[in-house]
Amino acid sequence: MSTTNPPLPEFDIDPRAFRHLADAQVGVELDTGDMILNLGPQHPATHGTLRLVVRLDGERVVSADPVIGYMHRGYEKLVEFRTYPQITTLINRIDWLSSFANEVPFIDAAEQLMGIEAPPRAQYIRTVLTELSRISTFVLFLGEMGLQVGALTPAFYGFRDREHVLNLIEAATGGRFHPNFNRIGGLKVDLPWGWVNDTRTAMKTIFDACDTFEDLLVGNEIFEARTRSIGIIPPELGAAYGVSGSNLRASGVDWDLRRDGKPYLAYPDLDFKVWTHPDGDSFARYWVRLQETREAARMVLQLLDGMPAGPIMAKVPRIIKVPEGEAWVETENPLGQMGYYVISKGATGPFRVKIRSASFSNVSILPWLLRGVFVPDVITILASLYFILGDIDR
Amino acid sequence: MSDVSGTEAPEADVEAEPTEDVTPDPHALDDRHTELVERFGTELGDAVLDQASVFGMPVVRVRRIEWRRAAEVAKGALDCDYLCFVSGIDWMPAPKEGGDEAGSDTSAPVQPQEVTYGAAGSDGRFQVFARVQSTSRLWGLTLKADVDDESLLVQSWVPVYPGADWHERETWEMYGFVFDGHPALRHLYLPSEFEGHPLRKDYPLLSRVVKPWPGLVDVEPMPGEGDDAAETTAEASS
């Protein structure tokens, strides 16, 4: 009597060949084909009305097709029916988290065409408010990015700390989100009394906030696992797609229009560092924005120290007629490169304005970027690209 | 303008004006961009029809059939790795105010009725224009090409710059330009059943047609002001 069991017969058969038997038992046929998942247009991770038609094979994305235009307002048509001063109201609504920064390039283009230069104090105030818009946009991102990987706390901090900056913008301009503060030739009013000191105090809060976000998320195991080496944008491809701003700098491209473009506002007077990260993944985009928030706060302090006195409006004719010509002005906005190509025919309104918004090009890389990633990573990639729907749809 | 060679025009632009004026020419190109335009001209040769500079930014008009080659040269030989935008221009003046199309709109700025073309000129009504930049050499270039009114055919840039995909879809639906070589010209912003090309100048702003501006028509008459108001108040009191 042998103590060992007889050897099992060896089957040279693929067990998958019996799958139909198992299916037959429960009367279900397993469909292993692709599944189409509609993400949005009302999905919380899409920050608005972006719709992603995602084709899935299991948990893996086969193809992703962004469907945009749910919020298309046709600004390029509308501006042809308005005068130059009226247009700032419209373009405030393109990227609504940094409305002030939207106004600057358009006003700059109109000023160039008219041959007007805003006085230095106006340029400094514009620069301060542009950097404050950058801080308010990024602080919200720094919190919200945590939310997308399941950490709820940073989101509350993000909204809380952004409030300090929004209060400053409101105190200076009268509008929290839509300042409409730029005028051709300068600004609407001067800064209110005590605003400079309030801003210095608020910048301390922003430095603390950045430290908090760094403590909470950077180095956190879950956060790093969800963002490291996920959604990598190669620098050449990113540039060919027109990805700009922090997204491109996170891929190692050392290119910032504040430093490298045609000089504008008070940036030539400033001493600042352009942050880059070699990795190009979701984490790099978070890290670059974190550093840029600190850098922006430092720039605001520098600007406040060097703020010149003087008028805030140049001499401007009562009825603004812009001479015939073309002008292209591009600026480094919080979300990336923003530009206006203004074509004037000597009337009170522009003949044609091409609006180049950052998020449009940033999002256009999504079909390439999302191919092959897992479903949960779609959310973090979307969050780390950081787009505003108004900036995509215009 | 086809006989203007690529290397001469910018120098004439830059050097002619400062001698006449004491104030520096705002349009003058810096050394970097002068080199860019020169190299672009030598690479493309005859394909460059005209060039200009607006506020230190070069604008080059190339032949329609060399539109894609211009992109290839910009990307390959001139390191313009970054695609800023692709879009179109309709140079036709909008139909006269008070015409059938414009309704009774009087608020829109009145544009001149004669046809003028902007920097670097144009041959016809439609133009496609695009901007490319270099992230390493820190220069940028605006390219223009005329589009035939009949065929509306433009070479697609998608094989050179993949990011041109969405920009060309937008231009296609807004102007009706057909991009030859584009993988799928589908509507981007507008619903798929939309008819017409909204950014063309002969396409009216529909909201103004439906409800004319100025907004006086919106204002309800004050009590006792018009006949209608008197009737309604009388009805309400009875």
XYZ file of C-alpha atoms in Angstrom:
632
model
C 0.000 0.000 0.000
C 1.560 3.163 -1.073
C 1.423 6.196 1.175
C 1.631 8.737 -1.561
C -1.302 9.795 -3.651
C -1.230 8.759 -7.243
C 0.073 11.528 -9.491
C -2.561 13.790 -10.926
C -3.195 13.273 -14.566
C -1.722 16.087 -16.596
C -4.115 17.889 -18.888
C -2.773 19.677 -21.840
C -5.863 21.762 -22.081
C -6.362 25.479 -21.646
C -8.764 25.887 -18.722
C -10.285 28.832 -20.548
C -11.762 26.342 -22.950
C -14.201 25.358 -20.214
C -15.308 28.870 -19.504
C -18.484 28.457 -21.485
C -19.496 25.632 -19.157
C -19.203 27.842 -16.132
C -21.148 30.548 -17.918
C -23.773 28.112 -18.981
C -24.362 27.102 -15.380
C -25.526 30.538 -14.394
C -26.998 31.253 -17.776
C -24.848 34.330 -18.329
C -22.407 34.945 -21.082
C -19.429 36.959 -19.971
C -18.963 39.922 -22.242
C -15.276 40.693 -22.311
C -15.595 43.421 -24.909
C -14.839 47.075 -24.292
C -17.114 49.119 -22.133
C -17.862 52.764 -22.737
C -17.931 54.968 -19.682
C -19.327 58.456 -19.846
C -17.452 60.655 -17.418
C -19.357 63.852 -17.064
C -20.546 66.390 -18.100
C -21.702 66.550 -14.495
C -18.920 64.610 -12.852
C -17.325 66.276 -9.825
C -13.821 65.415 -11.014
C -14.282 67.332 -14.252
C -14.663 70.718 -12.533
C -17.545 71.766 -14.689
C -18.935 70.508 -17.913
C -16.128 68.508 -19.462
C -17.345 65.177 -20.769
C -14.987 62.298 -21.309
C -16.106 59.339 -23.360
C -13.801 56.648 -22.074
C -13.560 53.227 -23.677
C -12.504 50.690 -21.077
C -11.012 47.230 -21.262
C -11.500 46.070 -17.709
C -9.973 48.797 -15.592
C -7.736 50.068 -18.341
C -8.548 52.963 -20.634
C -8.377 52.030 -24.299
C -9.243 55.447 -25.605
C -10.566 58.682 -24.177
C -12.370 61.319 -26.175
C -13.013 64.634 -24.464
C -16.261 66.269 -25.532
C -16.200 69.984 -24.911
C -18.402 72.897 -25.831
C -21.162 72.537 -23.222
C -20.251 75.998 -22.030
C -19.152 77.581 -25.286
C -20.142 81.238 -25.179
C -18.617 82.375 -28.428
C -16.468 85.169 -27.059
C -14.551 85.549 -30.296
C -17.832 86.469 -32.001
C -19.189 88.538 -29.136
C -16.138 90.792 -28.882
C -16.675 91.892 -32.487
C -19.922 93.495 -31.349
C -18.494 95.384 -28.400
C -16.227 98.326 -27.749
C -12.806 97.861 -26.188
C -13.787 98.965 -22.664
C -16.800 96.642 -22.746
C -14.710 93.623 -23.634
C -12.875 93.360 -20.302
C -16.209 92.411 -18.737
C -16.497 89.472 -21.121
C -12.959 88.193 -20.883
C -13.180 88.191 -17.110
C -15.321 85.094 -17.562
C -12.793 83.062 -19.528
C -10.737 81.750 -16.636
C -12.886 82.730 -13.724
C -10.440 81.783 -11.001
C -7.861 84.266 -12.234
C -10.022 86.834 -13.982
C -7.631 89.672 -13.372
C -4.833 87.893 -15.183
C -7.153 87.469 -18.202
C -7.664 91.183 -18.573
C -3.999 92.074 -18.641
C -2.957 90.766 -22.085
C -6.002 92.182 -23.836
C -5.605 95.613 -22.269
C -1.906 95.418 -23.042
C -2.647 94.686 -26.709
C -5.051 97.622 -26.927
C -2.527 99.904 -25.233
C 0.196 98.834 -27.635
C -2.008 99.581 -30.618
C -2.928 102.986 -29.232
C 0.654 103.782 -28.272
C -0.263 104.335 -24.641
C 1.787 103.090 -21.743
C 0.293 102.696 -18.299
C 2.211 104.536 -15.552
C 4.669 102.489 -13.451
C 2.439 102.399 -10.406
C -0.392 100.940 -12.466
C 2.011 98.345 -13.870
C 3.092 97.369 -10.366
C -0.463 97.099 -9.087
C -1.375 95.003 -12.106
C 1.545 92.705 -11.402
C 0.589 92.357 -7.731
C -2.987 91.508 -8.634
C -1.882 89.053 -11.322
C 0.306 87.251 -8.804
C -2.500 87.304 -6.249
C -4.766 85.660 -8.853
C -2.074 83.051 -9.338
C -1.947 82.383 -5.615
C -5.722 82.124 -5.289
C -5.880 79.732 -8.243
C -3.033 77.539 -7.059
C -3.998 77.393 -3.392
C -7.351 76.020 -4.433
C -5.580 73.486 -6.651
C -3.206 72.433 -3.863
C -6.181 71.578 -1.692
C -8.368 70.117 -4.382
C -5.687 67.749 -5.631
C -5.813 66.063 -2.229
C -9.558 65.701 -2.566
C -9.146 63.760 -5.811
C -6.994 61.121 -4.130
C -9.351 60.822 -1.189
C -7.848 63.248 1.313
C -10.649 65.565 2.343
C -8.788 67.865 4.729
C -6.560 69.757 2.269
C -9.608 70.804 0.269
C -11.001 72.692 3.254
C -7.640 74.324 3.870
C -7.483 75.269 0.219
C -10.807 77.057 0.308
C -9.993 78.627 3.670
C -6.642 80.062 2.654
C -7.809 81.201 -0.753
C -10.294 83.388 1.074
C -7.496 85.635 2.380
C -6.401 86.363 -1.168
C -9.926 86.807 -2.500
C -10.596 89.325 0.258
C -7.554 91.288 -0.856
C -8.666 91.258 -4.475
C -12.133 92.317 -3.405
C -10.773 95.123 -1.256
C -8.674 96.487 -4.095
C -11.008 95.992 -7.040
C -14.517 95.576 -5.658
C -15.017 92.171 -7.236
C -14.048 88.830 -5.771
C -14.026 86.854 -8.983
C -14.650 89.357 -11.746
C -12.658 92.479 -10.895
C -13.059 94.313 -14.242
C -10.404 96.604 -12.825
C -8.147 97.275 -15.807
C -8.680 100.300 -17.966
C -6.905 101.102 -21.186
C -4.093 103.283 -19.894
C -4.165 102.220 -16.267
C -6.518 101.133 -13.535
C -9.948 102.085 -12.239
C -8.874 103.369 -8.811
C -5.803 103.356 -6.610
C -5.280 100.848 -3.820
C -7.299 101.437 -0.645
C -5.624 102.661 2.518
C -3.900 99.909 4.506
C -4.090 97.406 1.680
C -0.342 96.976 1.383
C 0.021 95.988 5.027
C -2.943 93.630 4.801
C -1.310 91.982 1.823
C 1.966 91.507 3.688
C 0.064 89.782 6.492
C -1.854 87.620 4.061
C 1.332 86.489 2.345
C 2.523 85.079 5.695
C -0.684 83.037 5.756
C 0.058 81.793 2.254
C 3.560 80.646 3.208
C 2.028 78.782 6.160
C -0.614 77.300 3.899
C 2.038 75.999 1.502
C 3.863 74.391 4.414
C 0.621 72.784 5.527
C -0.051 71.341 2.092
C 3.479 70.072 1.856
C 3.188 68.402 5.264
C -0.166 66.866 4.455
C 0.417 65.547 0.961
C 4.034 65.510 -0.191
C 5.618 62.386 1.259
C 2.241 60.887 2.068
C 2.316 57.271 0.965
C -1.121 57.209 -0.627
C -0.642 60.531 -2.364
C 2.727 59.530 -3.779
C 1.415 56.139 -4.910
C -1.453 57.797 -6.730
C 0.574 60.512 -8.424
C 4.157 59.345 -8.955
C 4.931 58.194 -12.503
C 1.302 58.584 -13.506
C 0.256 60.715 -16.439
C 3.740 61.471 -17.716
C 3.867 64.173 -20.394
C 7.073 64.016 -22.458
C 8.441 67.550 -22.948
C 8.563 67.437 -26.772
C 5.047 66.079 -27.092
C 3.701 68.490 -24.509
C 5.121 71.426 -26.441
C 3.788 70.106 -29.752
C 0.344 69.897 -28.182
C 0.680 73.450 -26.883
C 0.693 72.427 -23.219
C 2.018 75.425 -21.328
C 2.563 76.930 -17.926
C 3.185 74.784 -14.881
C 2.178 71.657 -16.798
C 5.064 72.086 -19.225
C 7.507 73.199 -16.545
C 6.663 70.033 -14.619
C 7.993 68.148 -17.656
C 11.340 69.852 -17.310
C 10.894 72.622 -19.887
C 12.424 75.739 -18.410
C 10.140 78.244 -20.117
C 8.244 81.009 -18.382
C 6.898 83.960 -20.327
C 7.344 86.228 -17.325
C 11.063 85.794 -17.780
C 11.496 84.564 -21.359
C 8.757 86.327 -23.274
C 8.505 89.909 -24.414
C 8.845 91.995 -21.217
C 5.507 92.985 -19.765
C 4.192 94.531 -16.537
C 6.794 94.870 -13.785
C 8.344 91.419 -14.257
C 11.685 92.700 -15.630
C 12.228 94.466 -12.271
C 11.632 91.319 -10.268
C 14.050 88.708 -9.079
C 12.360 85.318 -9.147
C 13.086 81.694 -9.809
C 11.338 79.576 -12.416
C 10.640 76.155 -10.953
C 10.836 73.021 -13.025
C 10.628 69.327 -12.275
C 12.155 66.636 -14.501
C 9.518 63.921 -14.008
C 6.488 65.223 -15.888
C 4.018 63.153 -13.866
C 1.037 64.211 -11.759
C 3.266 64.608 -8.734
C 5.641 66.909 -10.583
C 2.741 69.127 -11.609
C 1.622 69.331 -7.990
C 5.125 70.049 -6.759
C 5.804 72.766 -9.335
C 2.569 74.554 -8.475
C 3.398 74.316 -4.782
C 6.743 76.020 -5.371
C 5.212 78.564 -7.712
C 2.694 79.559 -5.067
C 5.534 80.341 -2.686
C 7.431 82.123 -5.434
C 4.349 84.209 -6.251
C 3.980 85.206 -2.611
C 7.647 86.225 -2.554
C 7.113 88.237 -5.717
C 4.144 90.033 -4.178
C 6.304 91.029 -1.201
C 9.040 92.260 -3.541
C 6.527 94.266 -5.527
C 5.041 95.846 -2.426
C 8.513 96.923 -1.309
C 9.314 98.468 -4.656
C 5.902 99.976 -5.394
C 6.422 103.396 -6.961
C 4.194 106.359 -6.201
C 2.469 108.344 -8.892
C -0.619 108.369 -11.046
C -2.467 105.203 -12.000
C -3.937 106.416 -15.284
C -2.198 107.645 -18.405
C -3.748 110.287 -20.616
C -6.384 108.513 -22.647
C -8.856 110.017 -25.116
C -12.433 110.056 -23.963
C -13.697 107.894 -26.795
C -11.334 105.013 -27.283
C -10.622 104.429 -30.943
C -7.827 101.982 -31.584
C -5.727 102.687 -34.699
C -5.541 100.156 -37.494
C -3.088 97.365 -36.867
C -2.458 93.987 -35.321
C -1.024 93.081 -31.959
C -0.250 89.817 -30.263
C 0.257 89.818 -26.515
C 0.935 86.685 -24.533
C 1.239 86.405 -20.788
C 2.055 83.708 -18.303
C -1.284 83.124 -16.637
C -1.821 80.755 -13.724
C -3.039 78.036 -16.090
C -0.448 78.643 -18.777
C 0.073 80.811 -21.808
C -2.777 83.201 -22.492
C -2.720 85.368 -25.570
C -4.853 87.725 -27.589
C -4.313 88.408 -31.271
C -6.152 91.694 -31.734
C -6.836 92.959 -35.252
C -8.115 96.519 -35.326
C -9.459 98.510 -38.243
C -9.520 101.852 -36.499
C -12.980 101.536 -34.974
C -14.164 101.641 -31.366
C -14.233 97.864 -31.323
C -11.863 95.197 -32.604
C -12.294 93.628 -36.031
C -11.163 90.204 -34.920
C -9.772 88.836 -31.677
C -8.225 85.404 -31.479
C -8.244 84.274 -27.877
C -5.582 81.730 -27.052
C -6.519 80.192 -23.742
C -4.266 77.870 -21.814
C -6.632 75.108 -20.737
C -7.812 74.427 -24.288
C -4.379 73.273 -25.358
C -3.594 71.683 -21.997
C -6.659 69.471 -22.266
C -6.126 68.631 -25.930
C -3.363 66.231 -24.905
C -5.851 64.114 -22.894
C -6.633 61.561 -25.659
C -2.937 60.722 -25.782
C -2.299 61.019 -22.067
C -5.182 58.863 -20.871
C -4.515 55.946 -23.191
C -3.575 52.905 -21.139
C -4.070 54.325 -17.650
C -6.386 52.901 -15.006
C -9.750 54.464 -14.243
C -8.813 55.947 -10.849
C -5.760 57.566 -12.439
C -7.988 59.359 -14.927
C -9.254 61.412 -12.020
C -5.826 62.336 -10.684
C -4.528 63.179 -14.143
C -7.502 65.442 -14.781
C -6.978 67.097 -11.413
C -3.246 67.553 -11.892
C -3.614 69.137 -15.348
C -5.815 71.714 -13.632
C -8.103 73.284 -16.162
C -10.981 75.710 -15.891
C -13.924 74.951 -18.136
C -14.430 78.559 -19.103
C -10.848 78.566 -20.282
C -11.450 75.536 -22.498
C -14.777 76.560 -23.952
C -14.327 80.334 -24.100
C 4.480 90.545 -53.555
C 5.734 87.150 -54.596
C 9.087 88.527 -55.712
C 10.011 89.790 -52.271
C 12.787 87.538 -51.133
C 12.827 86.297 -47.599
C 15.865 88.133 -46.351
C 15.347 91.682 -47.508
C 11.992 92.761 -46.219
C 12.622 92.762 -42.434
C 15.815 94.744 -42.771
C 14.051 97.380 -44.781
C 11.375 97.472 -42.087
C 13.798 97.810 -39.230
C 16.356 100.159 -40.626
C 14.256 102.559 -42.653
C 12.225 104.028 -39.824
C 14.644 104.910 -36.984
C 16.543 107.240 -39.317
C 13.393 109.272 -39.892
C 12.041 109.210 -36.353
C 13.866 109.887 -33.145
C 11.490 107.645 -31.178
C 12.290 103.947 -31.577
C 10.026 102.040 -33.895
C 7.685 99.933 -31.756
C 7.498 97.328 -34.507
C 11.246 96.774 -34.827
C 12.411 93.196 -34.486
C 15.130 92.335 -32.006
C 18.265 90.527 -33.180
C 16.895 87.149 -32.256
C 13.740 87.509 -34.326
C 15.620 89.096 -37.240
C 17.743 85.977 -37.379
C 14.621 83.816 -37.188
C 12.967 85.566 -40.130
C 16.154 85.442 -42.174
C 16.627 81.754 -41.600
C 12.968 81.076 -42.275
C 13.241 82.987 -45.554
C 16.317 81.088 -46.705
C 14.759 77.736 -45.790
C 11.488 78.376 -47.586
C 12.717 80.512 -50.479
C 9.933 81.334 -52.914
C 7.225 80.106 -50.588
C 7.419 83.303 -48.554
C 5.035 85.812 -50.101
C 5.364 88.699 -47.726
C 6.500 89.514 -44.248
C 5.937 92.204 -41.693
C 6.553 92.814 -38.061
C 4.001 93.934 -35.518
C 5.304 95.098 -32.156
C 8.459 93.065 -32.385
C 6.694 89.948 -33.570
C 7.367 88.663 -37.095
C 4.407 87.825 -39.332
C 5.164 85.782 -42.429
C 2.698 85.007 -45.208
C 3.493 81.828 -47.060
C 2.086 80.219 -50.179
C -1.040 78.140 -49.653
C 0.565 75.002 -51.036
C 3.566 75.376 -48.719
C 1.519 75.700 -45.528
C 2.544 72.351 -44.138
C 6.135 72.715 -45.273
C 6.274 76.021 -43.418
C 5.320 74.152 -40.256
C 7.891 71.475 -40.941
C 10.596 74.082 -41.424
C 9.527 75.960 -38.315
C 9.570 72.811 -36.231
C 12.549 71.078 -37.756
C 15.027 73.754 -38.759
C 14.016 76.580 -36.452
C 13.273 74.638 -33.238
C 9.744 76.034 -32.951
C 8.568 73.068 -30.935
C 5.594 74.768 -29.338
C 2.267 75.229 -31.119
C 0.443 78.255 -29.810
C -2.712 78.281 -31.926
C -4.172 77.787 -35.394
C -7.130 79.901 -36.433
C -8.676 81.817 -39.290
C -9.504 85.349 -40.351
C -12.359 86.600 -42.492
C -11.328 89.952 -43.967
C -14.703 90.772 -45.458
C -16.354 93.713 -43.702
C -19.513 92.726 -41.876
C -22.700 93.575 -43.819
C -23.819 97.134 -43.393
C -25.547 98.101 -40.242
C -29.295 98.280 -40.714
C -29.198 95.679 -43.454
C -31.457 92.671 -43.425
C -28.909 90.533 -41.666
C -27.978 92.938 -38.902
C -31.504 93.673 -37.739
C -31.836 97.056 -36.067
C -28.599 96.692 -34.184
C -27.042 100.073 -33.585
C -24.859 99.335 -30.598
C -22.073 97.421 -32.284
C -18.964 99.445 -33.181
C -19.141 100.539 -36.799
C -16.294 99.016 -38.780
C -15.046 100.571 -42.028
C -16.750 99.156 -45.117
C -13.713 99.066 -47.413
C -11.716 95.867 -47.466
C -8.262 96.190 -45.951
C -5.826 93.453 -45.110
C -3.640 93.372 -42.052
C 0.041 92.684 -41.568
C 1.695 90.848 -44.483
C -1.402 91.325 -46.647
C -3.818 88.856 -48.163
C -5.054 87.796 -51.568
C -8.641 87.189 -50.721
C -11.289 87.039 -48.107
C -10.092 84.131 -46.018
C -6.799 83.511 -44.322
C -5.558 80.854 -41.986
C -3.047 82.002 -39.399
C -1.082 80.231 -36.737
C 1.611 80.893 -34.205
C 4.537 78.691 -33.303
C 7.164 79.323 -30.666
C 10.398 77.876 -29.456
C 10.770 77.008 -25.801
C 14.543 76.736 -26.090
C 15.477 79.595 -28.421
C 12.707 81.832 -27.048
C 11.477 83.076 -30.385
C 8.096 82.947 -32.008
C 6.575 83.377 -35.422
C 3.095 84.083 -36.734
C 2.361 82.404 -40.050
C -0.404 83.317 -42.440
C -1.643 81.743 -45.638
C -4.435 82.705 -47.999
C -7.329 80.313 -48.365
C -9.099 79.864 -51.669
C -12.683 81.155 -51.430
C -14.009 78.318 -53.574
C -12.350 75.178 -52.280
C -11.528 76.432 -48.755
C -8.832 73.801 -48.701
C -5.919 74.117 -46.271
C -3.179 71.631 -45.543
C -3.481 70.196 -42.073
C -0.726 70.623 -39.518
C -1.661 67.550 -37.508
C 1.201 65.431 -38.969
C 3.665 68.074 -37.761
C 2.067 69.353 -34.585
C -0.384 66.853 -33.084
C -1.875 69.681 -31.037
C -3.239 71.269 -34.206
C -6.043 68.702 -34.101
C -8.462 70.651 -31.911
C -7.449 74.037 -33.270
C -8.224 72.884 -36.795
C -11.524 71.365 -35.777
C -12.461 74.691 -34.247
C -11.372 76.611 -37.351
C -13.272 74.196 -39.551
C -16.560 74.725 -37.739
C -16.083 78.457 -37.273
C -14.898 79.308 -40.811
C -15.568 76.238 -42.912
C -11.941 75.700 -43.920
C -11.357 72.087 -44.885
C -8.095 70.800 -43.477
C -6.603 68.286 -45.849
C -4.970 65.486 -43.910
C -6.841 66.023 -40.655
C -7.835 62.699 -39.066
C -11.441 63.592 -38.219
C -13.019 66.960 -38.825
C -15.831 66.827 -36.309
C -17.617 69.615 -34.488
C -15.723 70.688 -31.406
C -17.740 73.370 -29.681
C -21.012 73.426 -31.573
C -23.681 70.730 -31.649
C -23.167 68.230 -34.448
C -26.323 69.342 -36.293
C -25.240 72.996 -36.342
C -25.315 74.675 -39.740
C -23.245 77.646 -40.788
C -19.880 79.033 -39.808
C -20.373 81.506 -36.963
C -17.124 83.436 -37.109
C -17.587 84.443 -40.733
C -18.449 88.079 -41.024
C -21.682 87.433 -42.922
C -22.995 85.260 -40.109
C -25.112 87.534 -37.902
C -24.966 87.532 -34.140
C -28.206 85.658 -33.679
C -29.021 86.969 -30.246
C -29.086 90.498 -31.631
C -31.348 89.421 -34.481
C -33.800 87.768 -32.139
C -33.806 90.685 -29.721
C -32.553 93.995 -31.102
C -30.277 96.218 -29.157
C -30.239 98.852 -27.560
C -32.105 97.470 -24.658
C -34.811 100.112 -24.658
C -37.207 97.477 -25.922
C -36.580 95.554 -22.712
C -37.618 98.368 -20.443
C -41.146 98.096 -19.197
C -43.010 101.388 -19.488
C -43.497 103.238 -16.265
C -47.115 103.462 -15.023
C -48.973 106.120 -16.939
C -46.271 106.409 -19.563
C -47.601 104.486 -22.531
C -51.022 103.312 -23.630
C -50.225 99.694 -22.799
C -49.182 100.627 -19.296
C -52.335 102.605 -18.729
C -54.462 99.656 -19.819
C -52.709 97.196 -17.571
C -52.939 99.460 -14.534
C -56.589 100.055 -15.271
C -57.165 96.318 -15.466
C -55.317 95.745 -12.251
C -57.270 98.374 -10.329
C -60.705 97.302 -11.570
